[in-house]
Tab-separated table of C-alpha atoms and ligand atoms in Angstrom:
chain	number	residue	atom	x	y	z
A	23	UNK	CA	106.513	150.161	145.525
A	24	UNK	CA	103.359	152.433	144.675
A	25	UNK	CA	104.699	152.368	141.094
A	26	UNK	CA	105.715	149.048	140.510
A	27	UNK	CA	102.074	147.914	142.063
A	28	UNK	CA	100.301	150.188	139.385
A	29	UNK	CA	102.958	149.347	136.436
A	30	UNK	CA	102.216	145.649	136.702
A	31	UNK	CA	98.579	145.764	137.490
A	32	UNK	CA	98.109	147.565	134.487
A	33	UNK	CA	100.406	145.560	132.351
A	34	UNK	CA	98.058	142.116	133.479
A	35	UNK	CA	95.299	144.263	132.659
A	36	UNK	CA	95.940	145.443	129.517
A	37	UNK	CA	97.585	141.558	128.498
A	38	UNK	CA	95.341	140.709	125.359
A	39	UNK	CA	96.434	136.693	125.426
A	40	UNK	CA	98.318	134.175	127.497
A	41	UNK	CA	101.587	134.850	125.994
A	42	UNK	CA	101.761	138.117	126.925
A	43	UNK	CA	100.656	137.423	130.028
A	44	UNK	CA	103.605	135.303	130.674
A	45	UNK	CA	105.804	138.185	129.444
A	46	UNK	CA	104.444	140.307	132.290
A	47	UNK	CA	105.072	137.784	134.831
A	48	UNK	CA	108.443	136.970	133.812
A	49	UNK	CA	109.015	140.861	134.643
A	50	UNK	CA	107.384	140.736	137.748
A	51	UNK	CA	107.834	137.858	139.303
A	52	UNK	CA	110.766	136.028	137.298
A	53	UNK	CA	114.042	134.987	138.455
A	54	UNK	CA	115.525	137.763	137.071
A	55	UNK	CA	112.019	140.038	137.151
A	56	UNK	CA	111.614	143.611	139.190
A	57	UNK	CA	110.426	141.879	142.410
A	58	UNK	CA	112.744	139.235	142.596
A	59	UNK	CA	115.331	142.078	142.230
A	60	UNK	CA	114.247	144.039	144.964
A	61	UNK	CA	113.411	140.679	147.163
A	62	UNK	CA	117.289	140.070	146.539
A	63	UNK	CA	118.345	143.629	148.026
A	64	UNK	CA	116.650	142.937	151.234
A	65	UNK	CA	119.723	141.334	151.796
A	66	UNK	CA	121.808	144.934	152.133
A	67	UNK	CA	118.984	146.289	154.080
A	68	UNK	CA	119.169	147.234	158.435
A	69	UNK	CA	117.135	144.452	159.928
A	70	UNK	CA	114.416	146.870	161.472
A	71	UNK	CA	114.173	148.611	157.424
A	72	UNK	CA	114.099	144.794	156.165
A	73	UNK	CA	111.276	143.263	158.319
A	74	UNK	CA	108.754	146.440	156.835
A	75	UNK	CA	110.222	146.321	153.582
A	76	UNK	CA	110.220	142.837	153.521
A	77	UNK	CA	106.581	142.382	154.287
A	78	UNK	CA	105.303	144.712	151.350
A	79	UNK	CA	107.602	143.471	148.966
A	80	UNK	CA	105.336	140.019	150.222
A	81	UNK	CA	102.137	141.716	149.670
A	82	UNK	CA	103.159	143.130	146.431
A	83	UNK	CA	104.122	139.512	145.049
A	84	UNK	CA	101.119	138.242	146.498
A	85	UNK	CA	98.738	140.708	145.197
A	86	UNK	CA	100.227	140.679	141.679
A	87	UNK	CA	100.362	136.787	141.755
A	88	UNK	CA	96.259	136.878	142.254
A	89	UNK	CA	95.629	139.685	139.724
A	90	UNK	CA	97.731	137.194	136.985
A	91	UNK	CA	95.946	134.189	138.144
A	92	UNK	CA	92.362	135.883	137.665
A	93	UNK	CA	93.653	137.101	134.264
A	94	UNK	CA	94.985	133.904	133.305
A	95	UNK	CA	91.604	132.342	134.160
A	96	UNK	CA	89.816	134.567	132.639
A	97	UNK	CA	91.734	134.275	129.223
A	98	UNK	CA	91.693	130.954	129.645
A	99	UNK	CA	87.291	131.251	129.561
A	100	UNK	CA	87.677	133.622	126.904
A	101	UNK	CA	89.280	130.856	124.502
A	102	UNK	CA	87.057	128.565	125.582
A	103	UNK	CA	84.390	130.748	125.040
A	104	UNK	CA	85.433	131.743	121.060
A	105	UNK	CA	86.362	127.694	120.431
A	106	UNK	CA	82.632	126.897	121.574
A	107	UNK	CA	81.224	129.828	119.307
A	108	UNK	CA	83.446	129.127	116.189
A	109	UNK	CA	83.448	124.949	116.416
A	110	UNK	CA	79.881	124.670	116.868
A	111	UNK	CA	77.932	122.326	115.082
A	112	UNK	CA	74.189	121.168	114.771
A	113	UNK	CA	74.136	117.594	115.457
A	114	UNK	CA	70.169	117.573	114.878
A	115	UNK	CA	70.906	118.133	110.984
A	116	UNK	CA	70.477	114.934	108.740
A	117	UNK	CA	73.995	113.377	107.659
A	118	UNK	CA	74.692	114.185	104.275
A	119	UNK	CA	77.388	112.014	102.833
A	120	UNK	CA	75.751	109.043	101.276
A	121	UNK	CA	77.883	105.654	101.176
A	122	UNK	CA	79.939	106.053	97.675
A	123	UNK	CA	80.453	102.326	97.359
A	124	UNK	CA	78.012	100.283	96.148
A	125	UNK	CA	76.689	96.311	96.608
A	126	UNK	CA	78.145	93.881	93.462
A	127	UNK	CA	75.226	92.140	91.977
A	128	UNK	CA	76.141	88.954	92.862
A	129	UNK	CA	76.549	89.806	96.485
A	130	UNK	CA	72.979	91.242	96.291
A	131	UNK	CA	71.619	88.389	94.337
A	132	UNK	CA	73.675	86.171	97.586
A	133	UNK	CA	71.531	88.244	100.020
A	134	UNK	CA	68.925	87.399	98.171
A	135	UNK	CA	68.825	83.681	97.730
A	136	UNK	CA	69.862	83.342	101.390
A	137	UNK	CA	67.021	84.763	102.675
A	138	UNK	CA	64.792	82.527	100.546
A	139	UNK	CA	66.409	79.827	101.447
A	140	UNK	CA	66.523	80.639	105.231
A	141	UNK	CA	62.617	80.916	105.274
A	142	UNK	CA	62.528	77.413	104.295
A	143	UNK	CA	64.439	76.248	106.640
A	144	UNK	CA	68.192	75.881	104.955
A	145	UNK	CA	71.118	76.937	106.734
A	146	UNK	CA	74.104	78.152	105.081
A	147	UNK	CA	77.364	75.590	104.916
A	148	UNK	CA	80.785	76.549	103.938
A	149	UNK	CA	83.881	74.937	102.200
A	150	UNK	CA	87.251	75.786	100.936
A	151	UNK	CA	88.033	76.681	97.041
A	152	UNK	CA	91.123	74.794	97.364
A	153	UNK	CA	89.736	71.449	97.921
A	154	UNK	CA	91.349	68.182	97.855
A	155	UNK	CA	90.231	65.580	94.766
A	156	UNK	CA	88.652	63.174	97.142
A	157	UNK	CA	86.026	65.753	98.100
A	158	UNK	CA	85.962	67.540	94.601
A	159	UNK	CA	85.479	64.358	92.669
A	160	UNK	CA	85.779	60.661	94.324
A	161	UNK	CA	83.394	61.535	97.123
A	162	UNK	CA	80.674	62.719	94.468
A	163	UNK	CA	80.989	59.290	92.648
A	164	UNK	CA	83.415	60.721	90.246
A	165	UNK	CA	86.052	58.251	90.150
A	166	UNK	CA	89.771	59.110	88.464
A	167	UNK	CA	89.219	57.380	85.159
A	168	UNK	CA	85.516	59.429	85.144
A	169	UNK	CA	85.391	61.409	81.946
A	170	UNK	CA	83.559	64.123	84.209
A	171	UNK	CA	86.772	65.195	85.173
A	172	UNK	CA	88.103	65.842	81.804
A	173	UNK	CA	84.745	67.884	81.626
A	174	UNK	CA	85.525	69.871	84.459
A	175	UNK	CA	88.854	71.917	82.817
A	176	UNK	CA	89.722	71.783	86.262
A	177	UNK	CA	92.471	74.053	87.550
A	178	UNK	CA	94.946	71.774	89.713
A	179	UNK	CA	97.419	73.297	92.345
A	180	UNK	CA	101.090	72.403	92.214
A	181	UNK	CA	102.486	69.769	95.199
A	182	UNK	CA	105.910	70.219	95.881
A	183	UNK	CA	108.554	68.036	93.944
A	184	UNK	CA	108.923	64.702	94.626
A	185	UNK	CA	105.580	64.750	96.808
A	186	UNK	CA	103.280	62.458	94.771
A	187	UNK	CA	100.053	62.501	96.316
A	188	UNK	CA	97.142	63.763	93.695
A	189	UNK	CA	97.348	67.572	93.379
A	190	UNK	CA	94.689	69.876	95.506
A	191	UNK	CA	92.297	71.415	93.183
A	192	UNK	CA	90.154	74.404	92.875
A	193	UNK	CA	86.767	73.182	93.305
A	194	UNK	CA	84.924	73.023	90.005
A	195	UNK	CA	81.726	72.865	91.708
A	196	UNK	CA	80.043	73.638	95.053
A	197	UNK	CA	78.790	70.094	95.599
A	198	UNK	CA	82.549	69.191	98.137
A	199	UNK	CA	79.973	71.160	100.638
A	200	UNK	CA	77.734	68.355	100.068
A	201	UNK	CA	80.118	65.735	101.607
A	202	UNK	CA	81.555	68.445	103.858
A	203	UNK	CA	78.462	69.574	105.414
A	204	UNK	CA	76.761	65.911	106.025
A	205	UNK	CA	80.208	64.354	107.196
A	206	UNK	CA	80.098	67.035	110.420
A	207	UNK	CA	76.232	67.397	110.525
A	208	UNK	CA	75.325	64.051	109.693
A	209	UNK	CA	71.053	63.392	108.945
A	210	UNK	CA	68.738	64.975	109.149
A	211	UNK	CA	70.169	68.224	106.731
A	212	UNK	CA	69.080	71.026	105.163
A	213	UNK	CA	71.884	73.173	103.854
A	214	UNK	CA	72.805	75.832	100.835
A	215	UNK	CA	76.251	77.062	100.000
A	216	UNK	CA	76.718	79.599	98.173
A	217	UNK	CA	80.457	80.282	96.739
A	218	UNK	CA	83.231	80.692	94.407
A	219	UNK	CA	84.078	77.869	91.698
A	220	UNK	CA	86.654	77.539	88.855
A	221	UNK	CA	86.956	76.102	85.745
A	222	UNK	CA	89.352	76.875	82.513
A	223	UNK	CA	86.951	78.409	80.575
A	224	UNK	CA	86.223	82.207	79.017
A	225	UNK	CA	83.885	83.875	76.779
A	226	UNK	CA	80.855	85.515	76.751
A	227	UNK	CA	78.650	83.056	79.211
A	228	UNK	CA	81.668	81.602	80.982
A	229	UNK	CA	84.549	82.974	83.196
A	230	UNK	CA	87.083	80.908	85.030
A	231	UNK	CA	85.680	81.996	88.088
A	232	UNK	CA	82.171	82.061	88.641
A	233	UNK	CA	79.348	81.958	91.736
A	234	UNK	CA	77.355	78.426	92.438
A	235	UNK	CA	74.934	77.879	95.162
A	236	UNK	CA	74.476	74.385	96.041
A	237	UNK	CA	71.294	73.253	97.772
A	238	UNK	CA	70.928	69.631	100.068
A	239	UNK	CA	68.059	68.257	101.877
A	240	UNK	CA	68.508	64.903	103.371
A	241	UNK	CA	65.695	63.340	105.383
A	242	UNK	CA	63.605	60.205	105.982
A	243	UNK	CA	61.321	60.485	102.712
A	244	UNK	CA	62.621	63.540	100.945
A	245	UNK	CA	61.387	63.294	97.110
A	246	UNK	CA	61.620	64.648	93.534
A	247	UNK	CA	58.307	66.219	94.465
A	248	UNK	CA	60.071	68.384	97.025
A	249	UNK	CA	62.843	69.324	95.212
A	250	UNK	CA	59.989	70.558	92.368
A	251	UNK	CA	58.079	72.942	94.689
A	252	UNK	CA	61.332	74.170	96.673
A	253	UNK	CA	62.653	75.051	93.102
A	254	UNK	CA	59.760	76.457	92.018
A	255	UNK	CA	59.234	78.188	95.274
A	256	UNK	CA	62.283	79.993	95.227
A	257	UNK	CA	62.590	81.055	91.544
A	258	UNK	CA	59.014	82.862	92.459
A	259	UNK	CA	60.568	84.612	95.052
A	260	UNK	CA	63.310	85.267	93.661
A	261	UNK	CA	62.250	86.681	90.492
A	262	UNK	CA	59.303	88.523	92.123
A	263	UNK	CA	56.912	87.418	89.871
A	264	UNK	CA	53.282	86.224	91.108
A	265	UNK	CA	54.326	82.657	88.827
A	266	UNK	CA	57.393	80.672	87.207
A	267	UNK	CA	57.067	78.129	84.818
A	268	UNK	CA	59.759	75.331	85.096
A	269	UNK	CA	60.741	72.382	82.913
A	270	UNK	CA	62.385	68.891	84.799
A	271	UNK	CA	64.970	67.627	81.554
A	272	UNK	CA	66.076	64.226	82.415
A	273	UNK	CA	70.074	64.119	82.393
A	274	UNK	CA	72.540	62.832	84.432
A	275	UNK	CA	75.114	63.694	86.903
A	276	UNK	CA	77.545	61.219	88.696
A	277	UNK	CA	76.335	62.249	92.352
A	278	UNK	CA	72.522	61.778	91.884
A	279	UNK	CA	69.949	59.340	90.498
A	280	UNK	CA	67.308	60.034	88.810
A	281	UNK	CA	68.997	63.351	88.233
A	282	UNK	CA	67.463	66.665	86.158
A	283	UNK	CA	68.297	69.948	84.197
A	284	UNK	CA	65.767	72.824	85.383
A	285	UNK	CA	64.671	75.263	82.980
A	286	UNK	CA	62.989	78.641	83.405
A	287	UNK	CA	60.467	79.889	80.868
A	288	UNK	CA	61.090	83.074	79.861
A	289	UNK	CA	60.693	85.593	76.872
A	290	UNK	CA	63.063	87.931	74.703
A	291	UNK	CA	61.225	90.995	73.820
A	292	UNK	CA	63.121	94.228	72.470
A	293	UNK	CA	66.543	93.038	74.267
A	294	UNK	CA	64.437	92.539	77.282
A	295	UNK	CA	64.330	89.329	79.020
A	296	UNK	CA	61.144	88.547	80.814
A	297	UNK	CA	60.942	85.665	83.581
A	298	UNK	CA	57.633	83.442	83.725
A	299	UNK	CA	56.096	84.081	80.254
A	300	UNK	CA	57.080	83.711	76.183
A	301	UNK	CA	58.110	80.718	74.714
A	302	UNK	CA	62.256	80.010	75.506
A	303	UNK	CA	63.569	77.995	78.420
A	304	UNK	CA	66.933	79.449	79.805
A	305	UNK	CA	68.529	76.608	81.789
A	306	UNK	CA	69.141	77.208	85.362
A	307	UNK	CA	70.492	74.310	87.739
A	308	UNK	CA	71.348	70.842	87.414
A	309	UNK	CA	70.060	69.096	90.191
A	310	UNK	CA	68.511	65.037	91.413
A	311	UNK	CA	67.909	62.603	93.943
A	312	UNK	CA	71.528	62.353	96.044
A	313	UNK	CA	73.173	58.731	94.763
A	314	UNK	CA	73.448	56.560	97.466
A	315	UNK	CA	77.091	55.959	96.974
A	316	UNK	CA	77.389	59.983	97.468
A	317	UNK	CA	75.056	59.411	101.071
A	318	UNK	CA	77.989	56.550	101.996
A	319	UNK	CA	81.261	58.274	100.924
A	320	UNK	CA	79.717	61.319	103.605
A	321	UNK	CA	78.941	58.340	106.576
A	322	UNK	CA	75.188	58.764	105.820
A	323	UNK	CA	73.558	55.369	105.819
A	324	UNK	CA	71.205	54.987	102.608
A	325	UNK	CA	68.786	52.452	103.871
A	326	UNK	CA	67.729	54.970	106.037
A	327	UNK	CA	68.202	58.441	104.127
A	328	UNK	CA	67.672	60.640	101.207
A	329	UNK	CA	66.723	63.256	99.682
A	330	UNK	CA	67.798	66.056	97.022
A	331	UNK	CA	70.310	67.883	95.819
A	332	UNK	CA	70.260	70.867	93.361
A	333	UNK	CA	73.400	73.224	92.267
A	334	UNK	CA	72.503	76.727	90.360
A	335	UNK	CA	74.114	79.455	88.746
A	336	UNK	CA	74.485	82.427	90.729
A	337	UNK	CA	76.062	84.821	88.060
A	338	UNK	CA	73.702	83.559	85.627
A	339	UNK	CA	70.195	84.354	88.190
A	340	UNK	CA	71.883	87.412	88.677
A	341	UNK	CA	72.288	88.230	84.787
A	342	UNK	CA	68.300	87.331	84.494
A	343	UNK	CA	66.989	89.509	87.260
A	344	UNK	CA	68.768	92.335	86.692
A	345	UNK	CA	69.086	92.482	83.174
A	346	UNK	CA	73.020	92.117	82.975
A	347	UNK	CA	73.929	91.218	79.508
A	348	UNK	CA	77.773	90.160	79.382
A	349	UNK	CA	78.852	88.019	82.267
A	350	UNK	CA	82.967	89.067	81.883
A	351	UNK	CA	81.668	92.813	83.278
A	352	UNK	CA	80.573	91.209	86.689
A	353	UNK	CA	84.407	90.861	87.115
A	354	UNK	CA	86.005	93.702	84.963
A	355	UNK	CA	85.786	96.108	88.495
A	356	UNK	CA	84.625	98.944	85.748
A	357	UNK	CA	83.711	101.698	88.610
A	358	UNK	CA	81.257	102.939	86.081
A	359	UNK	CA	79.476	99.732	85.215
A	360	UNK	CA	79.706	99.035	89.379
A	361	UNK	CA	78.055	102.093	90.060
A	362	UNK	CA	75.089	101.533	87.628
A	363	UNK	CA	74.465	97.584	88.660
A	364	UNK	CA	75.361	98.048	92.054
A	365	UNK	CA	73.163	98.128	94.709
A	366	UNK	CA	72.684	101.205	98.089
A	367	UNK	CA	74.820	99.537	100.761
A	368	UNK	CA	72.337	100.167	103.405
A	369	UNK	CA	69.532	98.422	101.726
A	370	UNK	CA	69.574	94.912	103.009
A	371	UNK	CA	67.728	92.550	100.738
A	372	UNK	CA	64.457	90.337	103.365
A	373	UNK	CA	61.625	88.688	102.083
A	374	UNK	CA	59.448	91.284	104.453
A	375	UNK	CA	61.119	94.385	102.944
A	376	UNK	CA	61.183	93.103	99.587
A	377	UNK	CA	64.140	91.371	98.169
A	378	UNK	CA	65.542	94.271	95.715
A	379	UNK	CA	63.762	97.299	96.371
B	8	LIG	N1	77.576	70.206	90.571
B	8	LIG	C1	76.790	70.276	89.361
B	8	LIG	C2	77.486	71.232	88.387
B	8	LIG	O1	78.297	72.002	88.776
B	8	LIG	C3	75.406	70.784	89.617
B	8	LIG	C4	74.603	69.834	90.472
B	8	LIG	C5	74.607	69.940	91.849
B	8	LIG	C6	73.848	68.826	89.895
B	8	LIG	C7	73.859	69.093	92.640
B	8	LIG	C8	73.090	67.969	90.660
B	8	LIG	C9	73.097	68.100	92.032
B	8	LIG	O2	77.203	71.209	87.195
């Protein structure tokens, strides 16, 4: 017993990982290991021999048992101890990996106009791009026969055969939100909504799908003069200039009366465009007083309301800002041309901050 006590204790000594470890018990203490073999011939044994015999054989189990546990435990530390050492990591050390994406320009330039907006009070409304014709068109004082809607190139969804009521279409202008937004809010409203349009049209200035934002203030005696200084307002903002020059053309648009083209002044200088001085006017927005009828078809009453309503070119602000010569690249998804227009994710356009630095 002497020298299976010091074969074993040195075997669970000299056991360099768990494994092995688990070799040496299987010896020892296994089914089939030296112990259990000599636990088994007990059996043969007289019963004075096999009470003595039987009590070391105990001790010897017991006492290898505690020198495998301790070794097991202290393997077990000694892992832990190399995982800590070779997994360690300073979590006090900046993160490197900037964000690899970038912000599209006319998300930016979204940011950017909402915030304006937002400090003068306008919330933003939503509507759907596939919009019926009532809210596209007859709502707006745009009836059927209304050569506006041959102006339009409006894209028109398919109804299925043999259903005959007038086809869905995508909007052609952001103004639906007009209806949309005063039929559930009713008046007072002050509202901008920014979002996708279509029309069939492509070529250097015009894709089929393009960005509007469409601005509404309804109120007791809401005039031209406010629409003029909120216009004016936001185009210093947003083109972070200390002034802005804008011309009111007279012109005309189904949905408002008197209604207006907006022009910015601006200058061409070596391929540069410059906001606020020179001597060209780049039209902006169409915009006007909201026409009664439009007031009526959204359950506003006119004898007691009005107010403005203005509708802008998102892709094209964006193209002035930032420089951005062809319009088709805003929607190409060129990674390079992305990458150089684009904008840090992180970087959150507010009028405290500064809008786009
Ligand atoms: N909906 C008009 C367009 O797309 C713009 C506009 C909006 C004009 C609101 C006046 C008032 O051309």
């Amino acid at each position: 017993m002497d020298a299976l006590k010091a074969k074993y204790l040195a075997a669970v000594a000299a056991a360099a990982d768990e494994a092995t470890l688990e070799e040496v018990r299987v010896a020892a203490l296994g089914k089939k290991g030296e112990i259990s073999a000599q636990m088994a011939s007990l059996g043969r044994m007289e019963p004075d021999q096999r009470k003595a015999a039987g009590a070391m054989l105990n001790a010897l189990k017991d006492e290898i048992d505690a020198a495998l546990r301790a070794k097991k435990a202290a393997l077990g530390d000694a892992a832990l101890d190399e995982r800590l050492r070779t997994e360690w990591l300073d979590v006090t050390l900046p993160g490197r990996n900037r964000p690899r994406g970038t912000i599209h320009p006319v998300s930016q330039v979204m940011e950017e106009l909402t915030a304006i907006f937002a400090d003068m009070g306008f919330a933003v409304a939503e509507g759907p791009q596939v919009e019926s014709d009532w809210y596209n068109f007859d709502a707006l004082n745009i009836p059927p026969e209304h050569p506006a809607r041959q102006e339009h190139d409006t894209f028109f969804m398919n109804r299925a055969p043999g259903d005959n009521r007038p086809p869905h279409v995508l909007r052609t202008h952001t103004s639906p939100v007009q209806i949309r937004a005063m039929a559930a809010q009713g008046a007072p409203i002050r509202v901008i909504a920014p979002g996708r349009v279509y029309r069939m049209d492509m070529d250097q200035t015009h894709t089929p799908m393009f960005h509007q934002v469409e601005g509404l203030a309804i109120d007791r005696d809401i005039s031209m003069a406010n629409l003029k200084w909120v216009l004016e307002e936001f185009c210093r903002a947003f083109f972070e200039v200390p002034s802005v020059e804008l011309r009111f053309r007279a012109s005309h648009f189904p949905f408002t009366e008197p209604s207006a083209e907006v022009d910015i002044r601006c200058s061409w200088e070596g391929g540069q465009l410059k906001i606020g001085q020179g001597d060209k006017w780049m039209e902006i927005l169409g915009s006007g007083m909201v026409h009664p009828k439009v007031l009526a078809a959204a359950g506003v009453d006119p004898a007691k309301w009005q107010g403005f309503a203005f509708g802008m070119g998102i892709d094209r602000i964006a193209m002035l800002k930032y420089g951005i010569p062809d319009l088709r690249a805003f929607f190409e998804s060129d990674l390079r041309w992305l990458r150089h227009y684009g904008f840090a994710a992180l970087d959150m356009p507010d009028l405290a901050g500064g809008l786009s630095s």
